[in-house]
Amino acid sequence: YAIITVLLVITFHIVAFQQKLVPSRWSLSLESSFASVHGLVKSQVGAANERFFPFIYALFFFLLFANLNGNVPYGYALTASLIVALGLSVIIFIGVTILGLAIHKVHFFSFFLPAGTPIALVPILAPIELISYLARALSLGVRLLANLAAGHSLMKILGGFLFTLFTSSILVSILTIVPFVVFIGIVALELAVSFIQAYVFCILTASYIKDSID
């Protein structure tokens, strides 16, 4: 499914890059996505945005298509996998930590002690800040995992329940149309969540990069 996701991302870009006098819907969607991600990185990272934009851009499309794959019937949500979600989260955490150490050297550790902290509070605040920083390694992936897994589990349960109702008597099948409409609404919501979670993941990644730079 990771390979399928990468192939879908590449195919989307090949189709959208077709040079025509009148842009296609694919071209317009790619241009708007490019502008949105570029604006995100520019607002979060600041002056160094061009250096990190390719990474955030690739991350966004990988997560987006991985999320959307999970909405295909009998498909698999790659980002609802514990290994994938936490794997991405931990790798990004290690990357931004190395970036911060490379830029600031030993001064990087002042990140765990807010400016102007009284000496008496140092033994308390320093461990709290350290734990808060280390929690980023999990929180980024857990947020993505929880949202995708919860939504897809709900769709699977409701889908199986509705299938049982539709295959019963004619009267029950007719009455099942009402909950089926609600189910369609949930599916539409999950499609929106696929976009939102990819965007949120990239916003947080960009903000972590900003913290390491500054």
PDB file of N, CA and C in Angstrom, residues 20-74:
ATOM      1  N   LYS A  20      -1.282  22.519 -21.229  1.00  0.00           N
ATOM      2  CA  LYS A  20      -2.385  22.847 -22.135  1.00  0.00           C
ATOM      3  C   LYS A  20      -2.735  24.321 -21.995  1.00  0.00           C
ATOM      4  N   LEU A  21      -3.344  24.863 -23.066  1.00  0.00           N
ATOM      5  CA  LEU A  21      -3.734  26.264 -23.040  1.00  0.00           C
ATOM      6  C   LEU A  21      -4.773  26.504 -21.955  1.00  0.00           C
ATOM      7  N   VAL A  22      -5.735  25.602 -21.872  1.00  0.00           N
ATOM      8  CA  VAL A  22      -6.761  25.678 -20.815  1.00  0.00           C
ATOM      9  C   VAL A  22      -6.431  24.607 -19.772  1.00  0.00           C
ATOM     10  N   PRO A  23      -6.096  24.997 -18.540  1.00  0.00           N
ATOM     11  CA  PRO A  23      -5.728  24.012 -17.516  1.00  0.00           C
ATOM     12  C   PRO A  23      -6.879  23.055 -17.220  1.00  0.00           C
ATOM     13  N   SER A  24      -6.545  21.803 -17.001  1.00  0.00           N
ATOM     14  CA  SER A  24      -7.559  20.813 -16.636  1.00  0.00           C
ATOM     15  C   SER A  24      -7.873  20.920 -15.155  1.00  0.00           C
ATOM     16  N   ARG A  25      -8.875  20.170 -14.719  1.00  0.00           N
ATOM     17  CA  ARG A  25      -9.205  20.156 -13.290  1.00  0.00           C
ATOM     18  C   ARG A  25      -8.051  19.595 -12.474  1.00  0.00           C
ATOM     19  N   TRP A  26      -7.324  18.629 -13.051  1.00  0.00           N
ATOM     20  CA  TRP A  26      -6.182  18.056 -12.351  1.00  0.00           C
ATOM     21  C   TRP A  26      -5.103  19.115 -12.153  1.00  0.00           C
ATOM     22  N   SER A  27      -4.858  19.905 -13.199  1.00  0.00           N
ATOM     23  CA  SER A  27      -3.841  20.957 -13.113  1.00  0.00           C
ATOM     24  C   SER A  27      -4.227  22.007 -12.079  1.00  0.00           C
ATOM     25  N   LEU A  28      -5.488  22.392 -12.084  1.00  0.00           N
ATOM     26  CA  LEU A  28      -5.961  23.398 -11.126  1.00  0.00           C
ATOM     27  C   LEU A  28      -5.870  22.887  -9.698  1.00  0.00           C
ATOM     28  N   SER A  29      -6.208  21.608  -9.500  1.00  0.00           N
ATOM     29  CA  SER A  29      -6.150  21.039  -8.148  1.00  0.00           C
ATOM     30  C   SER A  29      -4.704  20.964  -7.658  1.00  0.00           C
ATOM     31  N   LEU A  30      -3.771  20.642  -8.583  1.00  0.00           N
ATOM     32  CA  LEU A  30      -2.359  20.583  -8.197  1.00  0.00           C
ATOM     33  C   LEU A  30      -1.828  21.971  -7.873  1.00  0.00           C
ATOM     34  N   GLU A  31      -2.209  22.953  -8.689  1.00  0.00           N
ATOM     35  CA  GLU A  31      -1.753  24.331  -8.454  1.00  0.00           C
ATOM     36  C   GLU A  31      -2.266  24.860  -7.122  1.00  0.00           C
ATOM     37  N   SER A  32      -3.538  24.591  -6.828  1.00  0.00           N
ATOM     38  CA  SER A  32      -4.104  25.062  -5.559  1.00  0.00           C
ATOM     39  C   SER A  32      -3.469  24.351  -4.369  1.00  0.00           C
ATOM     40  N   SER A  33      -3.176  23.052  -4.543  1.00  0.00           N
ATOM     41  CA  SER A  33      -2.501  22.301  -3.473  1.00  0.00           C
ATOM     42  C   SER A  33      -1.093  22.831  -3.253  1.00  0.00           C
ATOM     43  N   PHE A  34      -0.392  23.094  -4.344  1.00  0.00           N
ATOM     44  CA  PHE A  34       0.963  23.650  -4.260  1.00  0.00           C
ATOM     45  C   PHE A  34       0.948  24.978  -3.510  1.00  0.00           C
ATOM     46  N   ALA A  35      -0.001  25.841  -3.883  1.00  0.00           N
ATOM     47  CA  ALA A  35      -0.090  27.161  -3.254  1.00  0.00           C
ATOM     48  C   ALA A  35      -0.422  27.044  -1.762  1.00  0.00           C
ATOM     49  N   SER A  36      -1.308  26.113  -1.418  1.00  0.00           N
ATOM     50  CA  SER A  36      -1.701  25.932  -0.019  1.00  0.00           C
ATOM     51  C   SER A  36      -0.534  25.441   0.829  1.00  0.00           C
ATOM     52  N   VAL A  37       0.181  24.422   0.324  1.00  0.00           N
ATOM     53  CA  VAL A  37       1.310  23.870   1.079  1.00  0.00           C
ATOM     54  C   VAL A  37       2.445  24.891   1.154  1.00  0.00           C
ATOM     55  N   HIS A  38       2.674  25.610   0.067  1.00  0.00           N
ATOM     56  CA  HIS A  38       3.732  26.631   0.078  1.00  0.00           C
ATOM     57  C   HIS A  38       3.402  27.732   1.071  1.00  0.00           C
ATOM     58  N   GLY A  39       2.142  28.144   1.107  1.00  0.00           N
ATOM     59  CA  GLY A  39       1.724  29.164   2.071  1.00  0.00           C
ATOM     60  C   GLY A  39       1.873  28.674   3.502  1.00  0.00           C
ATOM     61  N   LEU A  40       1.548  27.402   3.711  1.00  0.00           N
ATOM     62  CA  LEU A  40       1.697  26.782   5.037  1.00  0.00           C
ATOM     63  C   LEU A  40       3.154  26.832   5.494  1.00  0.00           C
ATOM     64  N   VAL A  41       4.060  26.370   4.629  1.00  0.00           N
ATOM     65  CA  VAL A  41       5.478  26.311   4.991  1.00  0.00           C
ATOM     66  C   VAL A  41       6.044  27.717   5.187  1.00  0.00           C
ATOM     67  N   LYS A  42       5.638  28.635   4.326  1.00  0.00           N
ATOM     68  CA  LYS A  42       6.155  30.009   4.408  1.00  0.00           C
ATOM     69  C   LYS A  42       5.724  30.679   5.705  1.00  0.00           C
ATOM     70  N   SER A  43       4.474  30.469   6.105  1.00  0.00           N
ATOM     71  CA  SER A  43       3.980  31.100   7.334  1.00  0.00           C
ATOM     72  C   SER A  43       4.564  30.460   8.590  1.00  0.00           C
ATOM     73  N   GLN A  44       4.835  29.149   8.529  1.00  0.00           N
ATOM     74  CA  GLN A  44       5.339  28.439   9.707  1.00  0.00           C
ATOM     75  C   GLN A  44       6.860  28.538   9.844  1.00  0.00           C
ATOM     76  N   VAL A  45       7.573  28.293   8.756  1.00  0.00           N
ATOM     77  CA  VAL A  45       9.038  28.206   8.822  1.00  0.00           C
ATOM     78  C   VAL A  45       9.701  29.568   8.670  1.00  0.00           C
ATOM     79  N   GLY A  46       9.105  30.453   7.859  1.00  0.00           N
ATOM     80  CA  GLY A  46       9.670  31.785   7.688  1.00  0.00           C
ATOM     81  C   GLY A  46      10.685  31.856   6.560  1.00  0.00           C
ATOM     82  N   ALA A  47      11.806  32.518   6.816  1.00  0.00           N
ATOM     83  CA  ALA A  47      12.790  32.800   5.764  1.00  0.00           C
ATOM     84  C   ALA A  47      13.389  31.548   5.151  1.00  0.00           C
ATOM     85  N   ALA A  48      13.482  30.475   5.927  1.00  0.00           N
ATOM     86  CA  ALA A  48      14.109  29.237   5.436  1.00  0.00           C
ATOM     87  C   ALA A  48      13.107  28.295   4.774  1.00  0.00           C
ATOM     88  N   ASN A  49      11.948  28.827   4.382  1.00  0.00           N
ATOM     89  CA  ASN A  49      10.861  27.964   3.889  1.00  0.00           C
ATOM     90  C   ASN A  49      11.229  27.199   2.624  1.00  0.00           C
ATOM     91  N   GLU A  50      11.998  27.828   1.704  1.00  0.00           N
ATOM     92  CA  GLU A  50      12.313  27.163   0.443  1.00  0.00           C
ATOM     93  C   GLU A  50      13.181  25.921   0.653  1.00  0.00           C
ATOM     94  N   ARG A  51      13.956  25.924   1.713  1.00  0.00           N
ATOM     95  CA  ARG A  51      14.849  24.792   1.995  1.00  0.00           C
ATOM     96  C   ARG A  51      14.061  23.552   2.413  1.00  0.00           C
ATOM     97  N   PHE A  52      12.961  23.777   3.141  1.00  0.00           N
ATOM     98  CA  PHE A  52      12.203  22.650   3.691  1.00  0.00           C
ATOM     99  C   PHE A  52      10.899  22.376   2.945  1.00  0.00           C
ATOM    100  N   PHE A  53      10.569  23.244   1.995  1.00  0.00           N
ATOM    101  CA  PHE A  53       9.310  23.073   1.266  1.00  0.00           C
ATOM    102  C   PHE A  53       9.206  21.736   0.531  1.00  0.00           C
ATOM    103  N   PRO A  54      10.247  21.262  -0.186  1.00  0.00           N
ATOM    104  CA  PRO A  54      10.116  19.972  -0.893  1.00  0.00           C
ATOM    105  C   PRO A  54       9.756  18.813   0.037  1.00  0.00           C
ATOM    106  N   PHE A  55      10.344  18.814   1.232  1.00  0.00           N
ATOM    107  CA  PHE A  55      10.052  17.739   2.189  1.00  0.00           C
ATOM    108  C   PHE A  55       8.592  17.788   2.653  1.00  0.00           C
ATOM    109  N   ILE A  56       8.126  18.972   3.033  1.00  0.00           N
ATOM    110  CA  ILE A  56       6.742  19.116   3.507  1.00  0.00           C
ATOM    111  C   ILE A  56       5.763  18.813   2.378  1.00  0.00           C
ATOM    112  N   TYR A  57       6.105  19.236   1.169  1.00  0.00           N
ATOM    113  CA  TYR A  57       5.249  19.004   0.001  1.00  0.00           C
ATOM    114  C   TYR A  57       5.093  17.510  -0.263  1.00  0.00           C
ATOM    115  N   ALA A  58       6.220  16.783  -0.266  1.00  0.00           N
ATOM    116  CA  ALA A  58       6.181  15.333  -0.490  1.00  0.00           C
ATOM    117  C   ALA A  58       5.429  14.627   0.643  1.00  0.00           C
ATOM    118  N   LEU A  59       5.656  15.076   1.870  1.00  0.00           N
ATOM    119  CA  LEU A  59       4.983  14.487   3.030  1.00  0.00           C
ATOM    120  C   LEU A  59       3.474  14.677   2.935  1.00  0.00           C
ATOM    121  N   PHE A  60       3.044  15.873   2.527  1.00  0.00           N
ATOM    122  CA  PHE A  60       1.609  16.164   2.420  1.00  0.00           C
ATOM    123  C   PHE A  60       0.928  15.232   1.431  1.00  0.00           C
ATOM    124  N   PHE A  61       1.499  15.090   0.238  1.00  0.00           N
ATOM    125  CA  PHE A  61       0.849  14.265  -0.780  1.00  0.00           C
ATOM    126  C   PHE A  61       0.902  12.787  -0.439  1.00  0.00           C
ATOM    127  N   PHE A  62       1.980  12.351   0.201  1.00  0.00           N
ATOM    128  CA  PHE A  62       2.041  10.950   0.628  1.00  0.00           C
ATOM    129  C   PHE A  62       0.945  10.657   1.648  1.00  0.00           C
ATOM    130  N   LEU A  63       0.795  11.529   2.640  1.00  0.00           N
ATOM    131  CA  LEU A  63      -0.231  11.331   3.670  1.00  0.00           C
ATOM    132  C   LEU A  63      -1.632  11.453   3.087  1.00  0.00           C
ATOM    133  N   LEU A  64      -1.821  12.417   2.192  1.00  0.00           N
ATOM    134  CA  LEU A  64      -3.145  12.625   1.598  1.00  0.00           C
ATOM    135  C   LEU A  64      -3.604  11.395   0.830  1.00  0.00           C
ATOM    136  N   PHE A  65      -2.767  10.877  -0.046  1.00  0.00           N
ATOM    137  CA  PHE A  65      -3.161   9.712  -0.842  1.00  0.00           C
ATOM    138  C   PHE A  65      -3.238   8.451   0.006  1.00  0.00           C
ATOM    139  N   ALA A  66      -2.399   8.355   1.031  1.00  0.00           N
ATOM    140  CA  ALA A  66      -2.490   7.220   1.947  1.00  0.00           C
ATOM    141  C   ALA A  66      -3.817   7.250   2.698  1.00  0.00           C
ATOM    142  N   ASN A  67      -4.233   8.450   3.112  1.00  0.00           N
ATOM    143  CA  ASN A  67      -5.525   8.593   3.801  1.00  0.00           C
ATOM    144  C   ASN A  67      -6.693   8.269   2.877  1.00  0.00           C
ATOM    145  N   LEU A  68      -6.631   8.785   1.650  1.00  0.00           N
ATOM    146  CA  LEU A  68      -7.726   8.575   0.697  1.00  0.00           C
ATOM    147  C   LEU A  68      -7.845   7.107   0.289  1.00  0.00           C
ATOM    148  N   ASN A  69      -6.718   6.396   0.223  1.00  0.00           N
ATOM    149  CA  ASN A  69      -6.752   4.965  -0.101  1.00  0.00           C
ATOM    150  C   ASN A  69      -7.614   4.186   0.879  1.00  0.00           C
ATOM    151  N   GLY A  70      -7.611   4.636   2.119  1.00  0.00           N
ATOM    152  CA  GLY A  70      -8.379   3.938   3.144  1.00  0.00           C
ATOM    153  C   GLY A  70      -9.881   4.078   2.978  1.00  0.00           C
ATOM    154  N   ASN A  71     -10.324   5.025   2.150  1.00  0.00           N
ATOM    155  CA  ASN A  71     -11.758   5.215   1.928  1.00  0.00           C
ATOM    156  C   ASN A  71     -12.295   4.342   0.794  1.00  0.00           C
ATOM    157  N   VAL A  72     -11.400   3.664   0.093  1.00  0.00           N
ATOM    158  CA  VAL A  72     -11.828   2.741  -0.966  1.00  0.00           C
ATOM    159  C   VAL A  72     -12.346   1.460  -0.306  1.00  0.00           C
ATOM    160  N   PRO A  73     -13.534   0.968  -0.702  1.00  0.00           N
ATOM    161  CA  PRO A  73     -14.053  -0.271  -0.098  1.00  0.00           C
ATOM    162  C   PRO A  73     -13.045  -1.414  -0.172  1.00  0.00           C
ATOM    163  N   TYR A  74     -12.867  -2.086   0.938  1.00  0.00           N
ATOM    164  CA  TYR A  74     -11.911  -3.190   1.095  1.00  0.00           C
ATOM    165  C   TYR A  74     -10.465  -2.725   0.946  1.00  0.00           C
TER     166      TYR A  74
END
